[in-house]
Short mmCIF file of N, CA and C in Angstrom, two decimals:
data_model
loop_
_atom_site.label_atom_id
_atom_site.label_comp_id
_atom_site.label_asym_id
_atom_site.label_seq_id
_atom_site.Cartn_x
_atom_site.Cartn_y
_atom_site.Cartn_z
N UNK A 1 -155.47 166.36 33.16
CA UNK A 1 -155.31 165.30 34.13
C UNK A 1 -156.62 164.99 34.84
N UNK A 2 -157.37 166.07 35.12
CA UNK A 2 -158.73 165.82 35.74
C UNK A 2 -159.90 165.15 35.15
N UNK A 3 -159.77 164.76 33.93
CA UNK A 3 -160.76 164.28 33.12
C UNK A 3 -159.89 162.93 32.94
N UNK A 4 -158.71 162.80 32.89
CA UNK A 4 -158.26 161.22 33.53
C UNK A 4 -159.04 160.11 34.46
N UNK A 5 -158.51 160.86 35.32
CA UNK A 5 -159.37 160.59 36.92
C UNK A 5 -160.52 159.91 36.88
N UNK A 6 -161.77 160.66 36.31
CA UNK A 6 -163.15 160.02 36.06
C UNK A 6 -162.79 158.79 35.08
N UNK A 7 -162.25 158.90 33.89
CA UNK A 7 -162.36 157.98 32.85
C UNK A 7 -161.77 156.69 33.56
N UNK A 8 -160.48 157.06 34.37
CA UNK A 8 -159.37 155.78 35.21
C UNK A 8 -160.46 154.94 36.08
N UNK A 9 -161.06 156.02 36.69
CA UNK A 9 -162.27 155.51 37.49
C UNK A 9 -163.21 154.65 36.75
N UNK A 10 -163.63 155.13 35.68
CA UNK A 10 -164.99 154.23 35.71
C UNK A 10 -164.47 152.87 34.83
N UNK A 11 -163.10 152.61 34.47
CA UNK A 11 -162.41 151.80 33.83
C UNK A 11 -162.00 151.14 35.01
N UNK A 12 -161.62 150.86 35.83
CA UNK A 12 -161.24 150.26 37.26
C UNK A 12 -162.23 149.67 38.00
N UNK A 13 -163.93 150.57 37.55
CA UNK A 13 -164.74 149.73 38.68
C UNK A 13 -165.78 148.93 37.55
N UNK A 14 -165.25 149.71 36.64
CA UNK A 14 -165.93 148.74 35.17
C UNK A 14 -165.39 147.03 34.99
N UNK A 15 -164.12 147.09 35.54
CA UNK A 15 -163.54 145.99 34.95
C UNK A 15 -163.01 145.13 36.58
N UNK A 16 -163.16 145.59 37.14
CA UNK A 16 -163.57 144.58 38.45
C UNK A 16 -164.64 144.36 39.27
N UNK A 17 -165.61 144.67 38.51
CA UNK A 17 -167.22 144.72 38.93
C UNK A 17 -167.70 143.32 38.77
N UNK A 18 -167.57 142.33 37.90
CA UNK A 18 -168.47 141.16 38.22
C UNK A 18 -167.04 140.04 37.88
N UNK A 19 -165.55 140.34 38.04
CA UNK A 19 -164.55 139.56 37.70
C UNK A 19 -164.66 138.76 38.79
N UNK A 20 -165.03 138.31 39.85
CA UNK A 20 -164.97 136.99 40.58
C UNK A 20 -166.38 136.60 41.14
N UNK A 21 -167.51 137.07 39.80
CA UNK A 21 -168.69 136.61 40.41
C UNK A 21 -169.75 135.56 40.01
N UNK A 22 -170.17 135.26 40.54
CA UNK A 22 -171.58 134.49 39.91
C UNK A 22 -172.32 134.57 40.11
N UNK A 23 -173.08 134.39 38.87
CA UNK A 23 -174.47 135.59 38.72
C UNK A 23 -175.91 135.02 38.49
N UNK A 24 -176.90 135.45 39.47
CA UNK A 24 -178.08 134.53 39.29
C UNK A 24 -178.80 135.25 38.21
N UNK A 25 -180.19 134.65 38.10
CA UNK A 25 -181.45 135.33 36.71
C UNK A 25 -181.25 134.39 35.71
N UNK A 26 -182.14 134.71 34.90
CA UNK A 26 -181.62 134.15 33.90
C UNK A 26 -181.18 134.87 32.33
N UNK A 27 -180.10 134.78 32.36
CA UNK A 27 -178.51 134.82 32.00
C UNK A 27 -178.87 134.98 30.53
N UNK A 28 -179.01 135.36 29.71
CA UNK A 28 -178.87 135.29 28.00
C UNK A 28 -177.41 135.69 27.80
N UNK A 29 -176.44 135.13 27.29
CA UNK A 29 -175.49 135.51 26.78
C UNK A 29 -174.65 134.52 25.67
N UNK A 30 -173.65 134.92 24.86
CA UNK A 30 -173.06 134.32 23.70
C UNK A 30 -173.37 132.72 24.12
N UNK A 31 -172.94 132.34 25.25
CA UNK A 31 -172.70 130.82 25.42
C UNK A 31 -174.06 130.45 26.23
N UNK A 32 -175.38 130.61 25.55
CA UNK A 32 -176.78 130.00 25.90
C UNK A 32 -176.90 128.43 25.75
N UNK A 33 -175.71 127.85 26.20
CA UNK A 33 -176.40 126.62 26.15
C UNK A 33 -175.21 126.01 27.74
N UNK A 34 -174.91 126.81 28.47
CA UNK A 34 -174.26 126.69 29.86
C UNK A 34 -175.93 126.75 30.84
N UNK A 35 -175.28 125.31 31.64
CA UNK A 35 -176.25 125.38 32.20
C UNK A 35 -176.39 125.84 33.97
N UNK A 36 -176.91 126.65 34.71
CA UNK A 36 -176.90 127.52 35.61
C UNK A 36 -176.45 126.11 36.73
N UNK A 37 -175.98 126.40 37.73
CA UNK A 37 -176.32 125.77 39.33
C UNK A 37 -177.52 125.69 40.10
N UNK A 38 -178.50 125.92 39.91
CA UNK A 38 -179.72 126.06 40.36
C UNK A 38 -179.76 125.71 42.09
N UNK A 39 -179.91 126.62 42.83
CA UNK A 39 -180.39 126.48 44.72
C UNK A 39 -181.43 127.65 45.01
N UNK A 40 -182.92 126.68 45.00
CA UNK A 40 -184.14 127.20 45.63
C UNK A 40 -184.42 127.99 44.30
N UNK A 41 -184.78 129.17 44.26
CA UNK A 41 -185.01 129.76 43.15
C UNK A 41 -183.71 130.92 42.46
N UNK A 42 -182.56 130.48 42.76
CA UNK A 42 -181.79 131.08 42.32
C UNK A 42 -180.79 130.55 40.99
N UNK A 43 -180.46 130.92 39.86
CA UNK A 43 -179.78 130.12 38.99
C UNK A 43 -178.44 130.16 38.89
N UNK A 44 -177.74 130.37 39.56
CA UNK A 44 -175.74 130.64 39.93
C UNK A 44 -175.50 130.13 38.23
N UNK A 45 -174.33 131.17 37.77
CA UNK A 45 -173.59 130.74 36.57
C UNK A 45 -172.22 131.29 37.49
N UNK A 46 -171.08 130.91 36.75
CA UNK A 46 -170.08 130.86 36.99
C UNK A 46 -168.93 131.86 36.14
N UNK A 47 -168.88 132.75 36.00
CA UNK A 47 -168.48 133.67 34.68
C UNK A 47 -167.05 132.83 34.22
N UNK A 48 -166.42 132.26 34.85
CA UNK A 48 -165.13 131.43 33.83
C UNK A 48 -165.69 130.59 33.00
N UNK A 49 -166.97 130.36 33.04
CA UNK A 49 -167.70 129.25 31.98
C UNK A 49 -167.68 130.41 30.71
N UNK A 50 -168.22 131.01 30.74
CA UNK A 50 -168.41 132.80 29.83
C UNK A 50 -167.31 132.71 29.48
N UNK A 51 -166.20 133.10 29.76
CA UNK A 51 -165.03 134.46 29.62
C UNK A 51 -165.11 135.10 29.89
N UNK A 52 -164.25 136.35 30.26
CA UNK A 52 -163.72 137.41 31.05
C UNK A 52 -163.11 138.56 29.98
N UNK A 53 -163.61 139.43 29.80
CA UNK A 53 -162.86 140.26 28.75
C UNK A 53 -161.89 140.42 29.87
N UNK A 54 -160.66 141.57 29.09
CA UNK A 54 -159.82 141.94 29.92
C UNK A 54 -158.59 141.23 30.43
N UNK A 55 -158.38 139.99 30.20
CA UNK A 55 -157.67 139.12 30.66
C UNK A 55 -156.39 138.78 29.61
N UNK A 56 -155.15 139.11 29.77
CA UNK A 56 -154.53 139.47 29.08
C UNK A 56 -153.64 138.06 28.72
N UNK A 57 -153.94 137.16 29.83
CA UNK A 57 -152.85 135.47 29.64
C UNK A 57 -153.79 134.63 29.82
N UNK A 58 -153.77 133.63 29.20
CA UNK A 58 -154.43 132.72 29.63
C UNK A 58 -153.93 131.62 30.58
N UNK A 59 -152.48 131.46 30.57
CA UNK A 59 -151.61 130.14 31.90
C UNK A 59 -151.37 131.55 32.83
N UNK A 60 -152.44 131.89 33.43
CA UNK A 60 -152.19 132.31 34.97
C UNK A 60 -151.80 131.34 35.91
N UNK A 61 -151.46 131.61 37.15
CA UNK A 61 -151.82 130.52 38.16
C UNK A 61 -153.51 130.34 38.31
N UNK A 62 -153.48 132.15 38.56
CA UNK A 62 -155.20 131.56 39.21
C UNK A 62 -156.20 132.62 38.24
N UNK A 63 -157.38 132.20 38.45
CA UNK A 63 -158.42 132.64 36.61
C UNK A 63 -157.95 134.01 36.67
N UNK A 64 -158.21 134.68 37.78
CA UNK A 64 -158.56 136.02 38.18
C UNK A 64 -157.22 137.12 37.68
N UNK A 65 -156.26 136.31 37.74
CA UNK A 65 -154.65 137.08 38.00
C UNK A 65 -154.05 137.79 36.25
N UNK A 66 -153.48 138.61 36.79
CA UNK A 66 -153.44 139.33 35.44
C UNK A 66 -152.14 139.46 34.53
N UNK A 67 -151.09 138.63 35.35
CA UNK A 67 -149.77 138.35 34.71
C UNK A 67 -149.70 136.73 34.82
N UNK A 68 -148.84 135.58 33.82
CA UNK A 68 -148.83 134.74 33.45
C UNK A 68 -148.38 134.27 34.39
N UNK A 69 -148.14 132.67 35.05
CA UNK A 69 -147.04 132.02 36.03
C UNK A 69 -145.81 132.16 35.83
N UNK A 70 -145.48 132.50 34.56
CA UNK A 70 -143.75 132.48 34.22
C UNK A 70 -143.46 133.68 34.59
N UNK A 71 -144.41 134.81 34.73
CA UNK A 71 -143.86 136.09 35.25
C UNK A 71 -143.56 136.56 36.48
N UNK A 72 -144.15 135.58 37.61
CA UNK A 72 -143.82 135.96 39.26
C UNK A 72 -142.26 135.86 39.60
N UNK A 73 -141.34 135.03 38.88
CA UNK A 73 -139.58 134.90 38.67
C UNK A 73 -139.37 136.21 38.35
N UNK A 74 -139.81 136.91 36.99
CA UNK A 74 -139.55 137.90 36.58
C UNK A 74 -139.77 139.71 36.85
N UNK A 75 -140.91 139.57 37.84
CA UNK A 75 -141.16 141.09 38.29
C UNK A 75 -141.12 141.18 39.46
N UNK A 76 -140.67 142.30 40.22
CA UNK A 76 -140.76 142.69 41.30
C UNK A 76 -142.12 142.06 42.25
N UNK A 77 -141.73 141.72 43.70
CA UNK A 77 -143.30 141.16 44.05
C UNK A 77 -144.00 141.73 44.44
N UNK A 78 -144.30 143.28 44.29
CA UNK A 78 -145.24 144.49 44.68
C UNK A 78 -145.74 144.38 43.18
N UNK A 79 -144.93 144.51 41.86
CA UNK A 79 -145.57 143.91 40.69
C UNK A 79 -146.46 142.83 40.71
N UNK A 80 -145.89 141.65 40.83
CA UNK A 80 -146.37 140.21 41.21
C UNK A 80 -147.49 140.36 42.00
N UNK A 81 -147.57 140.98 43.41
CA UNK A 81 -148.60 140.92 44.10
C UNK A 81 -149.84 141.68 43.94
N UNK A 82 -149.69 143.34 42.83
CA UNK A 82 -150.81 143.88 42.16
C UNK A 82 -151.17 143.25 40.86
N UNK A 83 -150.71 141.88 40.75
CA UNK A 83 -151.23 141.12 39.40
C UNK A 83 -152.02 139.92 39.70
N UNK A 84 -152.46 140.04 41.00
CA UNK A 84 -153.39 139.00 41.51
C UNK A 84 -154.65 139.53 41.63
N UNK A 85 -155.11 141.45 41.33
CA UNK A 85 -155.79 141.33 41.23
C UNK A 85 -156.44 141.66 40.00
N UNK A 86 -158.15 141.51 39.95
CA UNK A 86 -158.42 141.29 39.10
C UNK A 86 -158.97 142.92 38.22
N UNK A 87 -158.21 143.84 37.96
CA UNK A 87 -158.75 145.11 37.52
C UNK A 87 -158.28 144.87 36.31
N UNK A 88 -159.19 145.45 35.52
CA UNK A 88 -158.65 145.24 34.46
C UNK A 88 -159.80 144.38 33.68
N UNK A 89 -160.49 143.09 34.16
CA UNK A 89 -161.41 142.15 33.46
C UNK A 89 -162.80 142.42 34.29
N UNK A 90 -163.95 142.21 33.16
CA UNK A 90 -164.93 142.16 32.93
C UNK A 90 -165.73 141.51 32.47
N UNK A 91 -167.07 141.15 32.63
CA UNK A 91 -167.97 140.50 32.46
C UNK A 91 -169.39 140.90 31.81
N UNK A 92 -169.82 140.78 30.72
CA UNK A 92 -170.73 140.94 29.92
C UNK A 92 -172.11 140.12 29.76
N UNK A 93 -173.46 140.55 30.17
CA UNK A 93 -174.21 139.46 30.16
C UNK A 93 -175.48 140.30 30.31
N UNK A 94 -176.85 139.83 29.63
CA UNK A 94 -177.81 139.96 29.52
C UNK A 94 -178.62 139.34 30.61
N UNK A 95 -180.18 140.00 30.79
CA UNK A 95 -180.65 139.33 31.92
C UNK A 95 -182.18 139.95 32.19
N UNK A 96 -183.17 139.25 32.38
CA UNK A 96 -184.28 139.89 32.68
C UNK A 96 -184.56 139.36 34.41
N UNK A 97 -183.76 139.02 34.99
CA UNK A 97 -183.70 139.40 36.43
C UNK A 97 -184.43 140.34 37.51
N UNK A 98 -185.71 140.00 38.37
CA UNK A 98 -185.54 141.16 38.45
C UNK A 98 -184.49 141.47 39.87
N UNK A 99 -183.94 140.50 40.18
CA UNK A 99 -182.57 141.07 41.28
C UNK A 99 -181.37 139.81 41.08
N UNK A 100 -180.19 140.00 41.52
CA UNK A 100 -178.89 139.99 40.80
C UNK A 100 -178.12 139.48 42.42
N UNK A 101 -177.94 138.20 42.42
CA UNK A 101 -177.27 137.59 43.84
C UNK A 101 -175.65 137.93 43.42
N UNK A 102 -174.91 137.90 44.42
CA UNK A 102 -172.98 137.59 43.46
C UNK A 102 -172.98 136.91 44.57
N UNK A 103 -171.65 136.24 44.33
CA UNK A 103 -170.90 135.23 45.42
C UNK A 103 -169.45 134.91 44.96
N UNK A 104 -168.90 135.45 45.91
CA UNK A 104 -167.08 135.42 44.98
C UNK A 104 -166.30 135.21 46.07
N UNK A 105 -165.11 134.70 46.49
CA UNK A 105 -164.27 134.69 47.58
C UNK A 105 -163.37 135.51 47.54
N UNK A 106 -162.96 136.44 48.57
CA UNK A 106 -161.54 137.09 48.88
C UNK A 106 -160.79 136.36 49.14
N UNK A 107 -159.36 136.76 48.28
CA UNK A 107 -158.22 136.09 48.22
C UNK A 107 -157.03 136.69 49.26
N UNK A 108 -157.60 137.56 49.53
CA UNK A 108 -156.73 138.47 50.29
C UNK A 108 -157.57 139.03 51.82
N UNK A 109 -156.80 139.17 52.92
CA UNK A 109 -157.10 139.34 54.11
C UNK A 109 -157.35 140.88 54.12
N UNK A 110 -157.10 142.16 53.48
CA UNK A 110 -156.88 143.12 53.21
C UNK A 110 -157.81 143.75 52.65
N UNK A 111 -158.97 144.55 53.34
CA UNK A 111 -160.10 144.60 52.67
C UNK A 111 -160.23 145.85 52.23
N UNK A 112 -159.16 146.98 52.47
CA UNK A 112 -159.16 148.23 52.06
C UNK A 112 -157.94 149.04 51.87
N UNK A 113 -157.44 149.83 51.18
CA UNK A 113 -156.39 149.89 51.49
C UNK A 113 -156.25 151.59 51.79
N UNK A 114 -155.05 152.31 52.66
CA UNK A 114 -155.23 154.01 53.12
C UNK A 114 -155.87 154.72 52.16
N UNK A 115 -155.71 154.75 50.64
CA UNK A 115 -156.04 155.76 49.73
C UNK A 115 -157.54 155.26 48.91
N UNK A 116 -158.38 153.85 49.14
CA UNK A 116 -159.15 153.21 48.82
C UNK A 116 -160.49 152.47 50.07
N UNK A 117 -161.15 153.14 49.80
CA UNK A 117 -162.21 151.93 50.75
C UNK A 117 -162.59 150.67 50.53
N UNK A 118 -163.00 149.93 51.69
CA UNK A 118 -163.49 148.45 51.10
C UNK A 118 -164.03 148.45 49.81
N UNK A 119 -165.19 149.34 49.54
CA UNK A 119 -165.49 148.52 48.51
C UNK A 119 -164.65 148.73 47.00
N UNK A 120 -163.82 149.32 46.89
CA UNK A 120 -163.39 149.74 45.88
C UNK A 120 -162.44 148.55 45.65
N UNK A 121 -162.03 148.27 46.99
CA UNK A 121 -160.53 147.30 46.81
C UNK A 121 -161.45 145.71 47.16
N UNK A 122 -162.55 145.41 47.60
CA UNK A 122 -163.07 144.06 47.79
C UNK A 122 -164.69 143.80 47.72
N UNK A 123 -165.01 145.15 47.00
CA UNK A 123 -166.49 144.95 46.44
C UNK A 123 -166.17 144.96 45.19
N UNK A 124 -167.37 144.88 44.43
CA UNK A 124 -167.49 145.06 42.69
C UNK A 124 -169.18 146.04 42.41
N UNK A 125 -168.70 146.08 41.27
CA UNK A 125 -169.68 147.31 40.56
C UNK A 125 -170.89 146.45 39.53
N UNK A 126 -171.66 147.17 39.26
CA UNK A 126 -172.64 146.24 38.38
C UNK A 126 -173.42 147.81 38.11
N UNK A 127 -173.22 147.38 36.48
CA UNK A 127 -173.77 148.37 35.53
C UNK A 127 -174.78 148.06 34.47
N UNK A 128 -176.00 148.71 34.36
CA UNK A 128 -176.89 148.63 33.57
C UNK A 128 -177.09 149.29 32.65
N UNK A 129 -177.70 148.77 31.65
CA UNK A 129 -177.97 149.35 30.19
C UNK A 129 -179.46 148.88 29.50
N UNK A 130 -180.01 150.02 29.64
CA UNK A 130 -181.54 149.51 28.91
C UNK A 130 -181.37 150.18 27.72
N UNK A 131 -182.89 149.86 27.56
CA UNK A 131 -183.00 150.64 26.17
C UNK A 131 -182.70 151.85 25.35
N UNK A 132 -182.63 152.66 26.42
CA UNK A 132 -182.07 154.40 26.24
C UNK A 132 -180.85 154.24 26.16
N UNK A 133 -179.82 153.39 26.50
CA UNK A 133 -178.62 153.27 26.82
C UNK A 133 -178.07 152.99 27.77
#
């Protein structure tokens, strides 16, 4: 069970780490021909332009949410209401940046919850990979 834990972990902050963000630098990824937002010297992309691994429906209500609209009738709304957020999806992208703006809105007034700190429940994670791995 203890070797759960870590793996649950780094799968949870793996996959809600850049799901409601947008990301400055400049961006190399599959879809190189999206063109950035550009303000002052920053280049904003929008990751729903990308895709989102992780995302299991595509007729959500909203991008982020992780059960379909036809399913809020059908599940409990403690179900319903942990399917708004976004754990679970991820974002993939190349970058010779040398620093990394985000900008995402909270959907929720609730910025932490007893067994979780803010940032776990309304920050995100950002993970690097060079050449060594």
């Amino acid at each position: 069970m203890s070797q759960l834990n870590p793996s649950r972990r780094r799968f949870l902050t793996n996959t809600a780490s850049l799901a409601c963000a947008g990301l400055a630098g400049r961006v190399g990824v599959a879809q190189d021909n999206l063109k950035p937002q550009v303000e002052g010297n920053l280049a904003w992309y929008n990751v729903e332009d990308w895709g989102v691994e992780g995302k299991g429906f595509d007729d959500t209500a909203r991008y982020f949410d992780r059960l379909p609209q036809r399913a809020e009738q059908r599940v409990r709304a403690a179900v319903w209401g942990l399917s708004r957020h976004s754990a679970g999806m991820l974002v993939r992208f190349k970058t010779n940046a040398t620093s990394i703006d985000v900008r995402y809105r909270l959907l929720s007034n609730r910025l932490d919850l007893p067994h979780m700190p803010a940032t776990g429940v309304s920050g995100l994670d950002l993970y690097a990979r060079d050449t060594q791995g």
